[in-house]
Amino acid sequence: MSEIRKAVITAAGWGTRFLPITKAQPKEMLPLVDRPIIEYSVEEALQAGIEQVILVTAQNKQAIEDYFDRSPALEHFLEQRGQHELLKIVQQVGGRADVCYIRQKEPLGLGHAVLTARHIVGEEPFALFLPDDVFIGSPSVMQQMIDVYGERQGSVLAIERVSVEDTQRYGVISPEKLSDRTYQVKDLVEKPAPQEAPSQLAIMGRYILSPKIFDALERTTPGKNGEIQLTDGLRLLLREQPIFGYEYQGTRYDTGVPLGWLKATFSLALDHPEYGPALREHLRGLDIGD
Ligand code: UTP
């Protein structure tokens, strides 16, 4: 059994970079081929042996809860029509995961969203998923991180090497290299100006966190817009406990923005056994210039 038994998935943000669709539709429920984006995180958690998924949602996110719930009326309808294959698919969604929900009542930042899960997580290390980041890897990126956690027994942050210009979009670590892909985090800074970035190693949307992060987040003063930043909480945690960065193996798609979502959609669809060949054919027939 994995020592990491619980996953927190934060899905309470407004998704302003995806407006206007996010006015009425949670971005986490946009499809990637035939599954909503959030299901990729839930699947990754299950594959890593995690037993309980704690989803942090907000007022306009009802569709997420409906998706992972049973739907007796739909199941009855499919049964009556003899559509047993579809019935099986519908029942499988959510059937495998023990999902519970918690509402973040105000969008006070990622750190605050994590804090709302405190009483369900309790005093044990947990996995944190930012579902916009969809990772394709084998073993899964969370499984890789759990392996690093097993070795190091400290919080682990998923790390990707980005261009100098892109450092301003992420939390960036000041690293000390420990092994091929693992770093000791010496310091971390949220969205530094490129000339001030301590490295090109940026934090992506997968974490394994010590429960001490909750005390650290309680002590974190809100930054700009009154939001509690997870990175600020991690800085406080770093004063008490080591934190490790792990350069994951796999591909990441940022589905929280239209272009990233489009790239993910095309890449995953081209790899899809049913849709891939026909889509490839269709794309070949398009006049896409150079
Ligand atoms: P983002 O920075 O991507 O914010 O949040 P957002 O609201 O989702 O999207 P934009 O920037 O307006 O387009 C990073 C992660 O933190 C969660 C989001 O759901 C996402 O998983 N989050 C952010 C919360 O759960 N609550 C918050 O108050 C803010």
PDB file of C-alpha atoms and ligand atoms in Angstrom:
ATOM      1  CA  MET A   1       0.000   0.000   0.000  1.00  0.00           C
ATOM      2  CA  SER A   2       1.207   3.466  -0.859  1.00  0.00           C
ATOM      3  CA  GLU A   3       1.977   5.737   2.072  1.00  0.00           C
ATOM      4  CA  ILE A   4       0.171   8.468   0.164  1.00  0.00           C
ATOM      5  CA  ARG A   5      -3.508   7.642   0.547  1.00  0.00           C
ATOM      6  CA  LYS A   6      -5.205  10.948  -0.192  1.00  0.00           C
ATOM      7  CA  ALA A   7      -5.258  13.327  -3.131  1.00  0.00           C
ATOM      8  CA  VAL A   8      -6.435  16.910  -3.114  1.00  0.00           C
ATOM      9  CA  ILE A   9      -7.505  18.246  -6.511  1.00  0.00           C
ATOM     10  CA  THR A  10      -8.081  21.988  -6.612  1.00  0.00           C
ATOM     11  CA  ALA A  11     -10.771  23.054  -9.044  1.00  0.00           C
ATOM     12  CA  ALA A  12     -12.222  26.184  -7.479  1.00  0.00           C
ATOM     13  CA  GLY A  13     -10.602  28.824  -9.682  1.00  0.00           C
ATOM     14  CA  TRP A  14     -12.664  31.008 -12.024  1.00  0.00           C
ATOM     15  CA  GLY A  15     -10.705  30.049 -15.117  1.00  0.00           C
ATOM     16  CA  THR A  16     -10.584  33.619 -16.435  1.00  0.00           C
ATOM     17  CA  ARG A  17      -8.080  32.695 -19.142  1.00  0.00           C
ATOM     18  CA  PHE A  18     -10.751  30.505 -20.667  1.00  0.00           C
ATOM     19  CA  LEU A  19     -13.578  33.059 -20.663  1.00  0.00           C
ATOM     20  CA  PRO A  20     -16.210  33.325 -21.938  1.00  0.00           C
ATOM     21  CA  ILE A  21     -16.833  29.551 -21.864  1.00  0.00           C
ATOM     22  CA  THR A  22     -15.981  29.359 -18.159  1.00  0.00           C
ATOM     23  CA  LYS A  23     -18.866  31.724 -17.456  1.00  0.00           C
ATOM     24  CA  ALA A  24     -21.177  28.715 -17.593  1.00  0.00           C
ATOM     25  CA  GLN A  25     -18.887  25.689 -17.858  1.00  0.00           C
ATOM     26  CA  PRO A  26     -16.106  24.643 -15.459  1.00  0.00           C
ATOM     27  CA  LYS A  27     -12.860  24.428 -17.434  1.00  0.00           C
ATOM     28  CA  GLU A  28     -12.168  21.136 -15.666  1.00  0.00           C
ATOM     29  CA  MET A  29     -15.167  19.671 -17.518  1.00  0.00           C
ATOM     30  CA  LEU A  30     -13.954  20.587 -21.005  1.00  0.00           C
ATOM     31  CA  PRO A  31     -13.297  17.387 -22.928  1.00  0.00           C
ATOM     32  CA  LEU A  32      -9.928  16.003 -23.883  1.00  0.00           C
ATOM     33  CA  VAL A  33     -11.130  13.708 -26.656  1.00  0.00           C
ATOM     34  CA  ASP A  34     -13.976  11.943 -24.818  1.00  0.00           C
ATOM     35  CA  ARG A  35     -13.177  12.516 -21.130  1.00  0.00           C
ATOM     36  CA  PRO A  36     -13.281  15.692 -19.076  1.00  0.00           C
ATOM     37  CA  ILE A  37      -9.922  17.187 -18.143  1.00  0.00           C
ATOM     38  CA  ILE A  38     -10.426  16.494 -14.438  1.00  0.00           C
ATOM     39  CA  GLU A  39     -10.787  12.773 -15.024  1.00  0.00           C
ATOM     40  CA  TYR A  40      -7.141  12.598 -16.082  1.00  0.00           C
ATOM     41  CA  SER A  41      -6.075  13.713 -12.588  1.00  0.00           C
ATOM     42  CA  VAL A  42      -8.500  11.346 -10.867  1.00  0.00           C
ATOM     43  CA  GLU A  43      -7.202   8.457 -13.001  1.00  0.00           C
ATOM     44  CA  GLU A  44      -3.589   9.406 -12.284  1.00  0.00           C
ATOM     45  CA  ALA A  45      -4.356   9.361  -8.556  1.00  0.00           C
ATOM     46  CA  LEU A  46      -6.049   5.968  -8.737  1.00  0.00           C
ATOM     47  CA  GLN A  47      -3.210   4.511 -10.779  1.00  0.00           C
ATOM     48  CA  ALA A  48      -0.764   5.691  -8.118  1.00  0.00           C
ATOM     49  CA  GLY A  49      -2.676   3.693  -5.496  1.00  0.00           C
ATOM     50  CA  ILE A  50      -4.368   6.690  -3.892  1.00  0.00           C
ATOM     51  CA  GLU A  51      -7.625   5.724  -2.181  1.00  0.00           C
ATOM     52  CA  GLN A  52      -9.429   8.968  -1.493  1.00  0.00           C
ATOM     53  CA  VAL A  53      -9.849  11.992  -3.732  1.00  0.00           C
ATOM     54  CA  ILE A  54     -10.773  15.312  -2.170  1.00  0.00           C
ATOM     55  CA  LEU A  55     -12.029  17.738  -4.761  1.00  0.00           C
ATOM     56  CA  VAL A  56     -12.005  21.433  -3.886  1.00  0.00           C
ATOM     57  CA  THR A  57     -14.733  23.097  -5.919  1.00  0.00           C
ATOM     58  CA  ALA A  58     -16.753  26.309  -5.893  1.00  0.00           C
ATOM     59  CA  GLN A  59     -20.215  27.595  -6.576  1.00  0.00           C
ATOM     60  CA  ASN A  60     -20.349  27.199 -10.352  1.00  0.00           C
ATOM     61  CA  LYS A  61     -18.810  23.724 -10.486  1.00  0.00           C
ATOM     62  CA  GLN A  62     -21.863  21.496 -10.009  1.00  0.00           C
ATOM     63  CA  ALA A  63     -21.137  19.674 -13.259  1.00  0.00           C
ATOM     64  CA  ILE A  64     -18.032  18.083 -11.704  1.00  0.00           C
ATOM     65  CA  GLU A  65     -20.054  16.569  -8.856  1.00  0.00           C
ATOM     66  CA  ASP A  66     -22.724  15.344 -11.262  1.00  0.00           C
ATOM     67  CA  TYR A  67     -20.098  13.741 -13.462  1.00  0.00           C
ATOM     68  CA  PHE A  68     -18.604  11.545 -10.740  1.00  0.00           C
ATOM     69  CA  ASP A  69     -22.028  10.737  -9.242  1.00  0.00           C
ATOM     70  CA  ARG A  70     -24.369   7.898 -10.271  1.00  0.00           C
ATOM     71  CA  SER A  71     -27.162   8.872 -12.633  1.00  0.00           C
ATOM     72  CA  PRO A  72     -30.085   6.482 -12.014  1.00  0.00           C
ATOM     73  CA  ALA A  73     -32.338   8.106 -14.617  1.00  0.00           C
ATOM     74  CA  LEU A  74     -29.701   7.872 -17.379  1.00  0.00           C
ATOM     75  CA  GLU A  75     -28.765   4.327 -16.367  1.00  0.00           C
ATOM     76  CA  HIS A  76     -32.430   3.299 -16.496  1.00  0.00           C
ATOM     77  CA  PHE A  77     -32.812   4.892 -19.920  1.00  0.00           C
ATOM     78  CA  LEU A  78     -29.776   3.067 -21.336  1.00  0.00           C
ATOM     79  CA  GLU A  79     -30.869  -0.209 -19.791  1.00  0.00           C
ATOM     80  CA  GLN A  80     -34.320   0.019 -21.344  1.00  0.00           C
ATOM     81  CA  ARG A  81     -32.790   0.710 -24.743  1.00  0.00           C
ATOM     82  CA  GLY A  82     -30.433  -2.249 -24.393  1.00  0.00           C
ATOM     83  CA  GLN A  83     -27.338  -0.012 -24.687  1.00  0.00           C
ATOM     84  CA  HIS A  84     -25.281  -2.134 -22.318  1.00  0.00           C
ATOM     85  CA  GLU A  85     -21.852  -1.001 -23.472  1.00  0.00           C
ATOM     86  CA  LEU A  86     -22.722   2.635 -22.853  1.00  0.00           C
ATOM     87  CA  LEU A  87     -24.314   1.700 -19.544  1.00  0.00           C
ATOM     88  CA  LYS A  88     -21.058   0.098 -18.451  1.00  0.00           C
ATOM     89  CA  ILE A  89     -19.067   3.198 -19.427  1.00  0.00           C
ATOM     90  CA  VAL A  90     -21.466   5.481 -17.563  1.00  0.00           C
ATOM     91  CA  GLN A  91     -21.357   3.315 -14.440  1.00  0.00           C
ATOM     92  CA  GLN A  92     -17.577   3.089 -14.485  1.00  0.00           C
ATOM     93  CA  VAL A  93     -17.166   6.865 -14.261  1.00  0.00           C
ATOM     94  CA  GLY A  94     -16.776   7.650 -10.606  1.00  0.00           C
ATOM     95  CA  GLY A  95     -17.492   4.056  -9.671  1.00  0.00           C
ATOM     96  CA  ARG A  96     -13.853   3.334  -8.961  1.00  0.00           C
ATOM     97  CA  ALA A  97     -12.984   6.484  -7.035  1.00  0.00           C
ATOM     98  CA  ASP A  98     -13.930   7.503  -3.525  1.00  0.00           C
ATOM     99  CA  VAL A  99     -14.456  11.196  -4.222  1.00  0.00           C
ATOM    100  CA  CYS A 100     -15.567  13.779  -1.682  1.00  0.00           C
ATOM    101  CA  TYR A 101     -16.124  17.474  -2.219  1.00  0.00           C
ATOM    102  CA  ILE A 102     -15.360  20.585  -0.341  1.00  0.00           C
ATOM    103  CA  ARG A 103     -16.323  24.100  -1.329  1.00  0.00           C
ATOM    104  CA  GLN A 104     -13.929  26.988  -1.274  1.00  0.00           C
ATOM    105  CA  LYS A 105     -16.374  29.758  -0.517  1.00  0.00           C
ATOM    106  CA  GLU A 106     -14.243  32.589  -1.866  1.00  0.00           C
ATOM    107  CA  PRO A 107     -11.503  32.400  -4.517  1.00  0.00           C
ATOM    108  CA  LEU A 108      -8.728  33.352  -2.120  1.00  0.00           C
ATOM    109  CA  GLY A 109      -5.965  31.564  -3.980  1.00  0.00           C
ATOM    110  CA  LEU A 110      -4.460  28.119  -4.404  1.00  0.00           C
ATOM    111  CA  GLY A 111      -2.932  28.127  -0.905  1.00  0.00           C
ATOM    112  CA  HIS A 112      -6.340  28.878   0.588  1.00  0.00           C
ATOM    113  CA  ALA A 113      -7.952  26.146  -1.536  1.00  0.00           C
ATOM    114  CA  VAL A 114      -5.451  23.617  -0.163  1.00  0.00           C
ATOM    115  CA  LEU A 115      -6.143  24.820   3.362  1.00  0.00           C
ATOM    116  CA  THR A 116      -9.873  24.141   3.004  1.00  0.00           C
ATOM    117  CA  ALA A 117      -9.040  20.423   2.688  1.00  0.00           C
ATOM    118  CA  ARG A 118      -7.135  20.367   5.980  1.00  0.00           C
ATOM    119  CA  HIS A 119      -9.733  18.647   8.132  1.00  0.00           C
ATOM    120  CA  ILE A 120     -10.249  15.858   5.597  1.00  0.00           C
ATOM    121  CA  VAL A 121      -6.552  15.251   4.952  1.00  0.00           C
ATOM    122  CA  GLY A 122      -5.614  15.286   8.639  1.00  0.00           C
ATOM    123  CA  GLU A 123      -2.072  14.605   9.761  1.00  0.00           C
ATOM    124  CA  GLU A 124      -0.706  12.667   6.838  1.00  0.00           C
ATOM    125  CA  PRO A 125       1.272  13.481   3.710  1.00  0.00           C
ATOM    126  CA  PHE A 126      -0.933  13.905   0.651  1.00  0.00           C
ATOM    127  CA  ALA A 127      -0.801  14.375  -3.099  1.00  0.00           C
ATOM    128  CA  LEU A 128      -1.909  17.655  -4.645  1.00  0.00           C
ATOM    129  CA  PHE A 129      -3.102  17.825  -8.245  1.00  0.00           C
ATOM    130  CA  LEU A 130      -3.686  21.013 -10.240  1.00  0.00           C
ATOM    131  CA  PRO A 131      -5.915  19.493 -12.902  1.00  0.00           C
ATOM    132  CA  ASP A 132      -5.093  22.056 -15.629  1.00  0.00           C
ATOM    133  CA  ASP A 133      -1.748  20.315 -15.931  1.00  0.00           C
ATOM    134  CA  VAL A 134      -2.391  17.048 -17.696  1.00  0.00           C
ATOM    135  CA  PHE A 135       0.592  14.720 -17.644  1.00  0.00           C
ATOM    136  CA  ILE A 136       1.055  11.760 -19.924  1.00  0.00           C
ATOM    137  CA  GLY A 137       3.776   9.443 -18.704  1.00  0.00           C
ATOM    138  CA  SER A 138       4.462   5.856 -17.854  1.00  0.00           C
ATOM    139  CA  PRO A 139       4.775   5.306 -14.960  1.00  0.00           C
ATOM    140  CA  SER A 140       2.470   8.221 -14.251  1.00  0.00           C
ATOM    141  CA  VAL A 141       4.062  11.416 -12.968  1.00  0.00           C
ATOM    142  CA  MET A 142       2.385  11.021  -9.565  1.00  0.00           C
ATOM    143  CA  GLN A 143       3.720   7.468  -9.329  1.00  0.00           C
ATOM    144  CA  GLN A 144       7.215   8.789 -10.073  1.00  0.00           C
ATOM    145  CA  MET A 145       6.798  11.383  -7.332  1.00  0.00           C
ATOM    146  CA  ILE A 146       5.556   8.836  -4.814  1.00  0.00           C
ATOM    147  CA  ASP A 147       8.704   6.824  -5.536  1.00  0.00           C
ATOM    148  CA  VAL A 148      10.840   9.903  -4.823  1.00  0.00           C
ATOM    149  CA  TYR A 149       8.853  10.553  -1.646  1.00  0.00           C
ATOM    150  CA  GLY A 150       9.536   6.960  -0.552  1.00  0.00           C
ATOM    151  CA  GLU A 151      13.258   7.603  -0.981  1.00  0.00           C
ATOM    152  CA  ARG A 152      13.479  11.096   0.504  1.00  0.00           C
ATOM    153  CA  GLN A 153      10.612  11.263   3.018  1.00  0.00           C
ATOM    154  CA  GLY A 154       9.945  14.944   2.393  1.00  0.00           C
ATOM    155  CA  SER A 155       7.624  17.114   0.325  1.00  0.00           C
ATOM    156  CA  VAL A 156       8.206  16.719  -3.423  1.00  0.00           C
ATOM    157  CA  LEU A 157       7.431  19.268  -6.163  1.00  0.00           C
ATOM    158  CA  ALA A 158       7.115  18.346  -9.846  1.00  0.00           C
ATOM    159  CA  ILE A 159       9.743  20.317 -11.741  1.00  0.00           C
ATOM    160  CA  GLU A 160      10.175  21.183 -15.412  1.00  0.00           C
ATOM    161  CA  ARG A 161      13.016  23.057 -17.050  1.00  0.00           C
ATOM    162  CA  VAL A 162      11.542  26.084 -18.844  1.00  0.00           C
ATOM    163  CA  SER A 163      13.013  28.888 -20.955  1.00  0.00           C
ATOM    164  CA  VAL A 164      14.376  31.946 -19.127  1.00  0.00           C
ATOM    165  CA  GLU A 165      11.435  34.069 -20.415  1.00  0.00           C
ATOM    166  CA  ASP A 166       8.908  31.547 -19.137  1.00  0.00           C
ATOM    167  CA  THR A 167      10.189  31.614 -15.556  1.00  0.00           C
ATOM    168  CA  GLN A 168       7.878  34.590 -14.914  1.00  0.00           C
ATOM    169  CA  ARG A 169       4.839  32.329 -15.373  1.00  0.00           C
ATOM    170  CA  TYR A 170       5.693  29.831 -12.615  1.00  0.00           C
ATOM    171  CA  GLY A 171       7.063  29.238  -9.147  1.00  0.00           C
ATOM    172  CA  VAL A 172      10.812  28.736  -9.588  1.00  0.00           C
ATOM    173  CA  ILE A 173      13.196  26.889  -7.279  1.00  0.00           C
ATOM    174  CA  SER A 174      16.722  27.626  -6.217  1.00  0.00           C
ATOM    175  CA  PRO A 175      18.131  24.099  -6.530  1.00  0.00           C
ATOM    176  CA  GLU A 176      20.944  21.971  -5.203  1.00  0.00           C
ATOM    177  CA  LYS A 177      21.318  18.902  -7.339  1.00  0.00           C
ATOM    178  CA  LEU A 178      21.109  15.579  -5.475  1.00  0.00           C
ATOM    179  CA  SER A 179      20.854  13.087  -8.300  1.00  0.00           C
ATOM    180  CA  ASP A 180      20.005  12.895 -11.976  1.00  0.00           C
ATOM    181  CA  ARG A 181      16.454  14.286 -11.567  1.00  0.00           C
ATOM    182  CA  THR A 182      16.191  15.194  -7.902  1.00  0.00           C
ATOM    183  CA  TYR A 183      17.040  18.527  -6.298  1.00  0.00           C
ATOM    184  CA  GLN A 184      17.042  19.859  -2.792  1.00  0.00           C
ATOM    185  CA  VAL A 185      15.009  23.066  -2.801  1.00  0.00           C
ATOM    186  CA  LYS A 186      17.034  25.875  -1.215  1.00  0.00           C
ATOM    187  CA  ASP A 187      14.459  28.568  -1.852  1.00  0.00           C
ATOM    188  CA  LEU A 188      11.530  29.258  -4.126  1.00  0.00           C
ATOM    189  CA  VAL A 189       9.999  32.333  -5.639  1.00  0.00           C
ATOM    190  CA  GLU A 190       6.643  32.901  -7.345  1.00  0.00           C
ATOM    191  CA  LYS A 191       6.696  34.303 -10.875  1.00  0.00           C
ATOM    192  CA  PRO A 192      10.120  36.009 -10.779  1.00  0.00           C
ATOM    193  CA  ALA A 193      11.186  38.506 -13.427  1.00  0.00           C
ATOM    194  CA  PRO A 194      13.395  36.490 -15.824  1.00  0.00           C
ATOM    195  CA  GLN A 195      16.556  38.326 -14.759  1.00  0.00           C
ATOM    196  CA  GLU A 196      15.814  37.508 -11.125  1.00  0.00           C
ATOM    197  CA  ALA A 197      14.865  33.845 -11.542  1.00  0.00           C
ATOM    198  CA  PRO A 198      17.120  31.660  -9.356  1.00  0.00           C
ATOM    199  CA  SER A 199      17.081  28.903 -12.021  1.00  0.00           C
ATOM    200  CA  GLN A 200      15.039  27.653 -14.963  1.00  0.00           C
ATOM    201  CA  LEU A 201      13.477  24.906 -12.862  1.00  0.00           C
ATOM    202  CA  ALA A 202       9.779  25.691 -12.566  1.00  0.00           C
ATOM    203  CA  ILE A 203       7.138  24.077 -10.366  1.00  0.00           C
ATOM    204  CA  MET A 204       4.294  22.312 -12.199  1.00  0.00           C
ATOM    205  CA  GLY A 205       0.926  21.042 -11.017  1.00  0.00           C
ATOM    206  CA  ARG A 206       1.820  17.936  -8.993  1.00  0.00           C
ATOM    207  CA  TYR A 207       2.987  17.936  -5.400  1.00  0.00           C
ATOM    208  CA  ILE A 208       3.433  15.613  -2.473  1.00  0.00           C
ATOM    209  CA  LEU A 209       3.060  17.698   0.634  1.00  0.00           C
ATOM    210  CA  SER A 210       3.777  17.170   4.285  1.00  0.00           C
ATOM    211  CA  PRO A 211       0.761  17.936   6.519  1.00  0.00           C
ATOM    212  CA  LYS A 212       2.926  20.677   8.044  1.00  0.00           C
ATOM    213  CA  ILE A 213       2.018  22.726   4.968  1.00  0.00           C
ATOM    214  CA  PHE A 214      -1.321  23.481   6.627  1.00  0.00           C
ATOM    215  CA  ASP A 215       0.302  25.272   9.579  1.00  0.00           C
ATOM    216  CA  ALA A 216       2.531  27.101   7.131  1.00  0.00           C
ATOM    217  CA  LEU A 217      -0.472  28.201   5.052  1.00  0.00           C
ATOM    218  CA  GLU A 218      -2.281  29.370   8.202  1.00  0.00           C
ATOM    219  CA  ARG A 219       0.692  31.648   8.854  1.00  0.00           C
ATOM    220  CA  THR A 220       0.997  32.846   5.254  1.00  0.00           C
ATOM    221  CA  THR A 221       0.005  36.442   4.720  1.00  0.00           C
ATOM    222  CA  PRO A 222      -2.148  37.047   1.647  1.00  0.00           C
ATOM    223  CA  GLY A 223      -0.277  38.454  -1.314  1.00  0.00           C
ATOM    224  CA  LYS A 224      -1.623  40.410  -4.253  1.00  0.00           C
ATOM    225  CA  ASN A 225      -5.424  40.330  -4.701  1.00  0.00           C
ATOM    226  CA  GLY A 226      -5.720  39.041  -1.123  1.00  0.00           C
ATOM    227  CA  GLU A 227      -4.816  35.546  -2.328  1.00  0.00           C
ATOM    228  CA  ILE A 228      -2.864  33.034  -0.269  1.00  0.00           C
ATOM    229  CA  GLN A 229      -0.122  31.678  -2.504  1.00  0.00           C
ATOM    230  CA  LEU A 230       0.962  28.079  -2.124  1.00  0.00           C
ATOM    231  CA  THR A 231       4.524  29.110  -2.971  1.00  0.00           C
ATOM    232  CA  ASP A 232       4.586  31.474   0.026  1.00  0.00           C
ATOM    233  CA  GLY A 233       3.370  28.634   2.242  1.00  0.00           C
ATOM    234  CA  LEU A 234       6.091  26.377   0.853  1.00  0.00           C
ATOM    235  CA  ARG A 235       8.711  28.994   1.712  1.00  0.00           C
ATOM    236  CA  LEU A 236       7.573  28.929   5.325  1.00  0.00           C
ATOM    237  CA  LEU A 237       7.546  25.131   5.304  1.00  0.00           C
ATOM    238  CA  LEU A 238      11.097  25.152   3.990  1.00  0.00           C
ATOM    239  CA  ARG A 239      12.291  26.779   7.228  1.00  0.00           C
ATOM    240  CA  GLU A 240      11.228  23.643   9.119  1.00  0.00           C
ATOM    241  CA  GLN A 241      11.515  20.741   6.707  1.00  0.00           C
ATOM    242  CA  PRO A 242      13.411  19.838   3.554  1.00  0.00           C
ATOM    243  CA  ILE A 243      11.566  20.062   0.238  1.00  0.00           C
ATOM    244  CA  PHE A 244      12.644  18.240  -2.901  1.00  0.00           C
ATOM    245  CA  GLY A 245      12.166  19.013  -6.567  1.00  0.00           C
ATOM    246  CA  TYR A 246      11.801  16.172  -9.028  1.00  0.00           C
ATOM    247  CA  GLU A 247      12.228  16.662 -12.766  1.00  0.00           C
ATOM    248  CA  TYR A 248       9.450  14.397 -13.967  1.00  0.00           C
ATOM    249  CA  GLN A 249       9.547  12.171 -17.049  1.00  0.00           C
ATOM    250  CA  GLY A 250       6.619  12.577 -19.384  1.00  0.00           C
ATOM    251  CA  THR A 251       4.684  15.168 -21.348  1.00  0.00           C
ATOM    252  CA  ARG A 252       2.712  18.020 -19.816  1.00  0.00           C
ATOM    253  CA  TYR A 253      -0.155  19.941 -21.365  1.00  0.00           C
ATOM    254  CA  ASP A 254      -1.401  23.183 -19.818  1.00  0.00           C
ATOM    255  CA  THR A 255      -5.092  22.781 -20.537  1.00  0.00           C
ATOM    256  CA  GLY A 256      -5.990  25.902 -18.524  1.00  0.00           C
ATOM    257  CA  VAL A 257      -5.492  28.074 -21.623  1.00  0.00           C
ATOM    258  CA  PRO A 258      -7.107  27.626 -25.048  1.00  0.00           C
ATOM    259  CA  LEU A 259      -3.864  26.971 -26.961  1.00  0.00           C
ATOM    260  CA  GLY A 260      -2.637  24.387 -24.444  1.00  0.00           C
ATOM    261  CA  TRP A 261      -6.036  22.723 -24.490  1.00  0.00           C
ATOM    262  CA  LEU A 262      -5.986  22.601 -28.292  1.00  0.00           C
ATOM    263  CA  LYS A 263      -2.504  21.056 -28.334  1.00  0.00           C
ATOM    264  CA  ALA A 264      -3.566  18.437 -25.790  1.00  0.00           C
ATOM    265  CA  THR A 265      -6.724  17.690 -27.733  1.00  0.00           C
ATOM    266  CA  PHE A 266      -4.894  17.146 -31.016  1.00  0.00           C
ATOM    267  CA  SER A 267      -2.035  15.141 -29.517  1.00  0.00           C
ATOM    268  CA  LEU A 268      -4.290  12.832 -27.530  1.00  0.00           C
ATOM    269  CA  ALA A 269      -6.765  12.438 -30.382  1.00  0.00           C
ATOM    270  CA  LEU A 270      -3.974  11.536 -32.822  1.00  0.00           C
ATOM    271  CA  ASP A 271      -2.869   8.805 -30.392  1.00  0.00           C
ATOM    272  CA  HIS A 272      -6.405   7.524 -29.911  1.00  0.00           C
ATOM    273  CA  PRO A 273      -6.933   4.057 -31.413  1.00  0.00           C
ATOM    274  CA  GLU A 274     -10.424   4.847 -32.692  1.00  0.00           C
ATOM    275  CA  TYR A 275     -10.174   8.496 -33.749  1.00  0.00           C
ATOM    276  CA  GLY A 276      -6.441   8.835 -34.467  1.00  0.00           C
ATOM    277  CA  PRO A 277      -6.237   7.389 -38.004  1.00  0.00           C
ATOM    278  CA  ALA A 278      -9.280   9.320 -39.312  1.00  0.00           C
ATOM    279  CA  LEU A 279      -8.120  12.567 -37.718  1.00  0.00           C
ATOM    280  CA  ARG A 280      -4.658  12.152 -39.223  1.00  0.00           C
ATOM    281  CA  GLU A 281      -6.279  11.657 -42.605  1.00  0.00           C
ATOM    282  CA  HIS A 282      -8.419  14.755 -42.127  1.00  0.00           C
ATOM    283  CA  LEU A 283      -5.451  16.903 -41.082  1.00  0.00           C
ATOM    284  CA  ARG A 284      -3.430  15.758 -44.104  1.00  0.00           C
ATOM    285  CA  GLY A 285      -6.225  16.990 -46.326  1.00  0.00           C
ATOM    286  CA  LEU A 286      -6.199  20.481 -44.826  1.00  0.00           C
ATOM    287  CA  ASP A 287      -4.266  23.280 -46.418  1.00  0.00           C
ATOM    288  CA  ILE A 288      -2.286  24.381 -43.368  1.00  0.00           C
ATOM    289  CA  GLY A 289       0.443  26.284 -45.194  1.00  0.00           C
ATOM    290  CA  ASP A 290       4.068  25.932 -44.035  1.00  0.00           C
TER     291      ASP A 290
HETATM  292  P1  UTP B   1      -5.002  29.345 -11.693  1.00  0.00           P
HETATM  293  O1  UTP B   1      -3.893  30.245 -11.348  1.00  0.00           O
HETATM  294  O2  UTP B   1      -4.916  28.611 -12.978  1.00  0.00           O
HETATM  295  O3  UTP B   1      -6.357  30.173 -11.615  1.00  0.00           O
HETATM  296  O4  UTP B   1      -5.177  28.323 -10.500  1.00  0.00           O
HETATM  297  P2  UTP B   1      -7.753  29.823 -12.243  1.00  0.00           P
HETATM  298  O5  UTP B   1      -8.784  30.664 -11.607  1.00  0.00           O
HETATM  299  O6  UTP B   1      -8.008  28.336 -12.194  1.00  0.00           O
HETATM  300  O7  UTP B   1      -7.602  30.206 -13.777  1.00  0.00           O
HETATM  301  P3  UTP B   1      -7.297  31.656 -14.439  1.00  0.00           P
HETATM  302  O8  UTP B   1      -5.880  31.995 -14.094  1.00  0.00           O
HETATM  303  O9  UTP B   1      -8.294  32.631 -13.889  1.00  0.00           O
HETATM  304  O10 UTP B   1      -7.499  31.405 -15.894  1.00  0.00           O
HETATM  305  C1  UTP B   1      -4.281  27.237 -10.289  1.00  0.00           C
HETATM  306  C2  UTP B   1      -5.040  26.143  -9.559  1.00  0.00           C
HETATM  307  O11 UTP B   1      -5.544  26.624  -8.319  1.00  0.00           O
HETATM  308  C3  UTP B   1      -6.942  26.460  -8.213  1.00  0.00           C
HETATM  309  C4  UTP B   1      -7.426  26.383  -9.645  1.00  0.00           C
HETATM  310  O12 UTP B   1      -8.666  25.699  -9.722  1.00  0.00           O
HETATM  311  C5  UTP B   1      -6.277  25.628 -10.309  1.00  0.00           C
HETATM  312  O13 UTP B   1      -6.366  24.226 -10.055  1.00  0.00           O
HETATM  313  N1  UTP B   1      -7.483  27.596  -7.454  1.00  0.00           N
HETATM  314  C6  UTP B   1      -7.044  28.861  -7.687  1.00  0.00           C
HETATM  315  C7  UTP B   1      -8.436  27.357  -6.486  1.00  0.00           C
HETATM  316  O14 UTP B   1      -8.853  26.193  -6.258  1.00  0.00           O
HETATM  317  N2  UTP B   1      -8.919  28.425  -5.770  1.00  0.00           N
HETATM  318  C8  UTP B   1      -8.482  29.685  -5.983  1.00  0.00           C
HETATM  319  O15 UTP B   1      -8.948  30.604  -5.283  1.00  0.00           O
HETATM  320  C9  UTP B   1      -7.541  29.909  -6.979  1.00  0.00           C
END
